């Protein structure tokens, strides 16, 4: 299925107003957005327009019942000026996985990728060039039917917006293992990238921040013992030379960075194990000196080194050096910027012959 994307361009680009060395994170958006409507059982009128406010009815169902999902990914530019997307078909598939869980319609995966490609082609000048920086892309879908009542909506919008993000050197982070609130339970919506999961996480995150921690480490909903994930990241631990990451248990979000990092580590001949892992096991490893590294993975941060984890009265000081995490971060950044070979064909290059007249 290939639909024509109708393009109306902005008269004058605002890109000249952007200071690429000082980009306000999450506050700056490119000239255009992709938008598509779902009505009477079909996605219609895919188009790229100048970014604008969208009118919304006060009874729009997303506002009341929370049918809202999103994706997060990045476009980078290589030394030859070619924009590239990182595994966009994985985001397309995950959006639909989330949509199913939330009773929302599928979005055509080829149109998802094509919309991204054309939007990025058009707003190419907004991609920060330095390795480690990128154009953050935010595809999302929400119920915009106006109706008071509990059922699946019949009309939706799918939109993609884009926001440049500069190279930020993330310093090692501290996690607070939450033992009162949960993020997700098996059978719930934790596996879906649903807006509501974040709603449930905001208050615990604010509490953790007030205590001096960067993010919450989420434990399982039954007995607060098995490690799930943190904030917007999946977690990896290096214990006794082995890399361990919690197996996807039905409540953990399946990160595309997570799956890519597992492949990269296997390429480098590390032993990588996906299995349930408890906070007690991490404390034991810390006490007997076998806990070597911990890091988080996600599109927004890339790789975040973890220096400390707090669990009840115990403070786990993980490590001051993170050679594996640093190697993974450099490898990912190198593949994304084109300076390292893309062995797995993860990069989706956007050559300029898309029929987009620039
Ligand atoms: C998006 C997200 C991640 C990371 O997924 P990536 O595909 O690697 O960006 C991890 N946890 C949660 C809760 C998320 O929403």
Coordinates of N, CA and C in Angstrom, one line a residue, residues 89-216:
X89 N 11.7 0.5 10.8 CA 10.6 -0.5 10.7 C 10.3 -1.2 12.0
X90 N 11.3 -1.1 12.9 CA 11.0 -1.6 14.3 C 10.1 -0.7 15.0
X91 N 10.2 0.6 14.9 CA 9.3 1.5 15.5 C 7.9 1.4 14.9
X92 N 7.8 1.2 13.6 CA 6.5 1.0 12.9 C 5.8 -0.2 13.5
X93 N 6.6 -1.3 13.7 CA 5.9 -2.5 14.2 C 5.5 -2.3 15.7
X94 N 6.4 -1.6 16.4 CA 6.1 -1.5 17.9 C 4.9 -0.5 18.0
X95 N 4.7 0.5 17.2 CA 3.5 1.4 17.3 C 2.3 0.5 17.1
X96 N 2.3 -0.4 16.2 CA 1.1 -1.3 16.0 C 0.9 -2.2 17.1
X97 N 2.0 -2.7 17.7 CA 1.9 -3.6 18.9 C 1.2 -2.8 20.0
X98 N 1.6 -1.5 20.2 CA 1.0 -0.7 21.2 C -0.5 -0.4 20.8
X99 N -0.7 -0.1 19.6 CA -2.1 0.2 19.1 C -3.0 -1.0 19.4
X100 N -2.6 -2.2 19.2 CA -3.4 -3.4 19.5 C -3.8 -3.4 20.9
X101 N -2.8 -3.3 21.8 CA -3.1 -3.3 23.2 C -4.1 -2.3 23.7
X102 N -4.1 -1.1 23.0 CA -4.9 0.0 23.4 C -6.2 0.1 22.6
X103 N -6.5 -1.0 21.8 CA -7.8 -1.0 21.1 C -7.8 0.1 20.0
X104 N -6.6 0.4 19.4 CA -6.5 1.4 18.4 C -6.2 0.7 17.0
X105 N -6.5 1.4 15.9 CA -6.3 0.8 14.6 C -4.8 0.7 14.3
X106 N -4.4 -0.3 13.5 CA -3.1 -0.3 12.9 C -2.8 0.9 12.0
X107 N -1.5 1.3 12.0 CA -1.1 2.3 11.0 C -0.3 1.6 10.0
X108 N -0.5 1.8 8.7 CA 0.3 1.1 7.7 C 1.8 1.3 7.9
X109 N 2.5 0.2 8.0 CA 4.0 0.3 8.4 C 4.8 1.0 7.3
X110 N 4.4 0.7 6.0 CA 5.2 1.4 5.0 C 4.9 2.9 4.9
X111 N 3.7 3.3 5.3 CA 3.4 4.7 5.3 C 4.1 5.4 6.5
X112 N 4.2 4.7 7.6 CA 4.9 5.2 8.8 C 6.4 5.5 8.4
X113 N 7.0 4.6 7.7 CA 8.4 4.8 7.3 C 8.5 5.9 6.3
X114 N 7.6 5.8 5.3 CA 7.7 6.8 4.2 C 7.4 8.3 4.7
X115 N 6.4 8.4 5.7 CA 6.1 9.7 6.3 C 7.4 10.2 7.0
X116 N 8.1 9.3 7.7 CA 9.3 9.8 8.4 C 10.3 10.2 7.4
X117 N 10.5 9.4 6.4 CA 11.6 9.7 5.4 C 11.3 11.1 4.7
X118 N 10.0 11.3 4.3 CA 9.8 12.6 3.6 C 9.8 13.8 4.6
X119 N 9.4 13.6 5.8 CA 9.5 14.7 6.8 C 11.0 15.0 7.0
X120 N 11.8 14.0 7.2 CA 13.2 14.2 7.5 C 13.9 14.8 6.3
X121 N 13.5 14.4 5.1 CA 14.1 14.9 3.9 C 13.8 16.4 3.8
X122 N 12.6 16.8 4.1 CA 12.1 18.2 4.0 C 12.8 19.0 5.1
X123 N 12.9 18.5 6.3 CA 13.5 19.3 7.4 C 15.0 18.9 7.7
X124 N 15.6 18.4 6.7 CA 17.0 17.9 6.8 C 18.0 18.9 7.4
X125 N 17.8 20.2 7.1 CA 18.7 21.2 7.6 C 18.6 21.3 9.2
X126 N 17.6 20.7 9.8 CA 17.5 20.8 11.2 C 18.2 19.7 11.9
X127 N 18.9 18.8 11.2 CA 19.6 17.7 11.8 C 20.9 18.1 12.3
X128 N 21.1 18.2 13.6 CA 22.5 18.6 14.1 C 23.5 17.6 13.6
X129 N 24.7 18.2 13.1 CA 25.6 17.3 12.5 C 26.6 16.5 13.4
X130 N 26.9 17.0 14.6 CA 27.9 16.4 15.4 C 27.5 14.9 15.8
X131 N 28.5 14.1 15.9 CA 28.2 12.7 16.4 C 27.7 12.8 17.8
X132 N 26.6 12.0 18.0 CA 26.0 12.0 19.3 C 24.8 12.9 19.4
X133 N 24.6 13.8 18.4 CA 23.4 14.7 18.4 C 22.5 14.1 17.2
X134 N 21.3 14.6 17.2 CA 20.3 14.0 16.3 C 19.1 14.8 16.2
X135 N 18.3 14.4 15.2 CA 16.9 15.0 15.1 C 16.0 13.9 15.8
X136 N 15.4 14.3 16.9 CA 14.5 13.4 17.6 C 13.2 13.4 16.9
X137 N 12.6 12.2 16.6 CA 11.4 12.1 15.9 C 10.3 11.5 16.8
X138 N 9.2 12.1 16.8 CA 8.1 11.7 17.7 C 6.8 11.4 17.0
X139 N 6.7 10.1 16.5 CA 5.4 9.7 15.9 C 4.4 9.4 17.1
X140 N 3.2 9.8 16.9 CA 2.2 9.4 17.9 C 0.8 9.3 17.4
X141 N -0.1 8.6 18.1 CA -1.5 8.4 17.6 C -2.4 8.6 18.8
X142 N -3.5 9.3 18.6 CA -4.5 9.5 19.7 C -5.9 9.5 19.1
X143 N -6.8 9.2 20.0 CA -8.3 9.2 19.7 C -8.8 10.6 19.7
X144 N -9.3 11.1 18.5 CA -9.8 12.4 18.5 C -11.3 12.5 18.3
X145 N -12.0 11.4 18.3 CA -13.4 11.4 18.2 C -14.0 12.1 19.4
X146 N -15.0 12.9 19.3 CA -15.6 13.5 20.5 C -16.8 12.7 20.9
X147 N -16.7 12.1 22.1 CA -17.7 11.2 22.6 C -17.5 11.0 24.1
X148 N -18.5 11.1 24.8 CA -18.4 10.7 26.2 C -19.0 9.3 26.4
X149 N -18.2 8.4 26.7 CA -18.6 7.0 26.8 C -17.4 6.0 26.6
X150 N -17.5 4.9 27.2 CA -16.4 3.9 27.3 C -16.5 2.9 26.2
X151 N -15.7 3.2 25.1 CA -15.6 2.3 24.0 C -14.4 2.7 23.2
X152 N -14.0 1.9 22.2 CA -12.9 2.3 21.3 C -13.4 3.5 20.5
X153 N -12.5 4.5 20.3 CA -12.9 5.6 19.4 C -13.0 5.1 18.0
X154 N -13.7 5.9 17.1 CA -13.7 5.6 15.7 C -12.9 6.6 14.9
X155 N -12.4 7.6 15.5 CA -11.5 8.5 14.7 C -10.3 8.8 15.5
X156 N -9.2 8.8 14.7 CA -7.8 9.0 15.3 C -7.0 10.0 14.5
X157 N -5.9 10.4 15.1 CA -4.9 11.2 14.3 C -3.6 10.5 14.5
X158 N -2.8 10.4 13.4 CA -1.4 9.9 13.5 C -0.6 11.1 13.1
X159 N 0.4 11.5 13.9 CA 1.2 12.7 13.6 C 2.7 12.4 13.9
X160 N 3.5 13.0 13.1 CA 5.0 12.9 13.4 C 5.5 14.4 13.6
X161 N 6.1 14.7 14.7 CA 6.8 15.9 14.8 C 8.3 15.6 15.1
X162 N 9.1 16.7 14.9 CA 10.6 16.4 14.9 C 11.2 17.6 15.7
X163 N 12.2 17.2 16.6 CA 12.8 18.1 17.5 C 14.3 17.9 17.5
X164 N 15.1 18.9 17.1 CA 16.6 18.7 17.2 C 17.1 18.6 18.6
X165 N 18.0 17.7 18.8 CA 18.6 17.6 20.2 C 20.1 17.5 20.0
X166 N 20.8 18.4 20.8 CA 22.2 18.5 20.7 C 22.9 17.4 21.4
X167 N 24.3 17.4 21.3 CA 25.1 16.4 21.9 C 25.1 16.6 23.4
X168 N 24.5 15.8 24.1 CA 24.7 16.0 25.6 C 25.5 14.9 26.2
X169 N 26.4 15.3 27.0 CA 27.3 14.3 27.7 C 26.5 14.0 29.0
X170 N 26.0 12.8 29.0 CA 25.2 12.4 30.2 C 26.2 11.9 31.2
X171 N 26.1 12.5 32.4 CA 27.0 12.0 33.4 C 26.3 10.8 34.1
X172 N 27.1 10.0 34.7 CA 26.5 8.8 35.3 C 25.4 9.1 36.2
X173 N 24.4 8.2 36.2 CA 23.1 8.5 36.9 C 22.9 7.6 38.2
X174 N 22.0 8.1 39.0 CA 21.7 7.4 40.2 C 20.2 7.0 40.1
X175 N 19.9 5.7 40.5 CA 18.6 5.2 40.4 C 18.0 5.0 41.8
X176 N 16.7 5.2 41.9 CA 16.0 4.9 43.2 C 15.0 3.8 43.0
X177 N 15.3 2.6 43.6 CA 14.4 1.5 43.4 C 13.1 1.7 44.2
X178 N 12.0 1.8 43.5 CA 10.7 2.2 44.1 C 10.0 0.9 44.7
X179 N 9.7 1.1 46.0 CA 9.1 -0.1 46.7 C 7.6 0.2 47.2
X180 N 7.1 1.3 46.7 CA 5.6 1.6 47.0 C 4.8 1.6 45.7
X181 N 5.3 2.3 44.7 CA 4.5 2.4 43.5 C 5.0 1.4 42.4
X182 N 4.2 1.0 41.5 CA 4.6 0.2 40.3 C 4.4 1.0 39.0
X183 N 5.1 0.6 38.0 CA 4.9 1.2 36.7 C 3.9 0.3 35.9
X184 N 4.1 -1.0 36.0 CA 3.3 -1.9 35.1 C 3.3 -3.3 35.7
X185 N 2.2 -4.0 35.4 CA 2.1 -5.4 35.8 C 1.7 -6.2 34.6
X186 N 2.0 -7.5 34.7 CA 1.7 -8.4 33.6 C 0.1 -8.3 33.3
X187 N -0.2 -8.2 32.1 CA -1.6 -8.1 31.7 C -2.0 -6.6 31.6
X188 N -1.2 -5.7 32.1 CA -1.5 -4.3 31.9 C -0.9 -3.7 30.6
X189 N -0.5 -2.5 30.7 CA -0.1 -1.8 29.4 C 1.4 -1.5 29.4
X190 N 2.2 -2.1 30.3 CA 3.6 -1.8 30.4 C 4.4 -2.1 29.1
X191 N 3.9 -3.1 28.3 CA 4.6 -3.5 27.1 C 4.3 -2.5 26.0
X192 N 3.3 -1.7 26.1 CA 2.9 -0.8 25.1 C 3.5 0.6 25.4
X193 N 3.9 1.3 24.3 CA 4.4 2.6 24.6 C 3.2 3.6 24.6
X194 N 2.5 3.5 25.8 CA 1.3 4.2 26.0 C 1.5 5.4 26.8
X195 N 0.9 6.5 26.5 CA 1.0 7.7 27.3 C 0.7 7.5 28.8
X196 N -0.3 6.7 29.0 CA -0.7 6.5 30.4 C 0.3 5.8 31.3
X197 N 1.2 5.0 30.7 CA 2.3 4.5 31.5 C 3.1 5.6 32.1
X198 N 3.3 6.6 31.4 CA 4.1 7.8 31.9 C 3.4 8.5 32.9
X199 N 2.0 8.6 32.7 CA 1.2 9.3 33.7 C 1.4 8.7 35.1
X200 N 1.4 7.3 35.1 CA 1.6 6.6 36.3 C 3.0 6.8 36.9
X201 N 3.9 7.1 36.1 CA 5.3 7.2 36.5 C 5.7 8.6 37.0
X202 N 5.0 9.6 36.7 CA 5.4 10.9 37.0 C 5.6 11.2 38.4
X203 N 4.6 10.9 39.2 CA 4.7 11.2 40.7 C 5.9 10.5 41.3
X204 N 6.0 9.2 41.2 CA 7.2 8.5 41.7 C 8.5 9.1 41.2
X205 N 8.5 9.5 40.0 CA 9.8 10.1 39.4 C 10.1 11.4 40.1
X206 N 9.0 12.2 40.4 CA 9.3 13.5 41.1 C 9.8 13.2 42.5
X207 N 9.2 12.2 43.1 CA 9.6 11.9 44.5 C 11.1 11.5 44.5
X208 N 11.5 10.6 43.5 CA 12.9 10.2 43.4 C 13.8 11.4 43.2
X209 N 13.4 12.3 42.3 CA 14.2 13.5 42.0 C 14.4 14.3 43.2
X210 N 13.3 14.5 44.0 CA 13.4 15.3 45.2 C 14.4 14.7 46.2
X211 N 14.6 13.4 46.1 CA 15.6 12.7 47.0 C 17.0 12.7 46.4
X212 N 17.1 13.3 45.3 CA 18.5 13.4 44.7 C 18.8 12.3 43.7
X213 N 17.8 11.6 43.2 CA 18.1 10.5 42.2 C 17.6 11.0 40.9
X214 N 18.2 10.4 39.8 CA 17.8 10.8 38.5 C 16.6 10.2 37.9
X215 N 16.4 8.9 38.2 CA 15.3 8.1 37.7 C 14.9 7.1 38.7
X216 N 13.6 6.6 38.5 CA 13.1 5.4 39.3 C 13.6 4.1 38.6

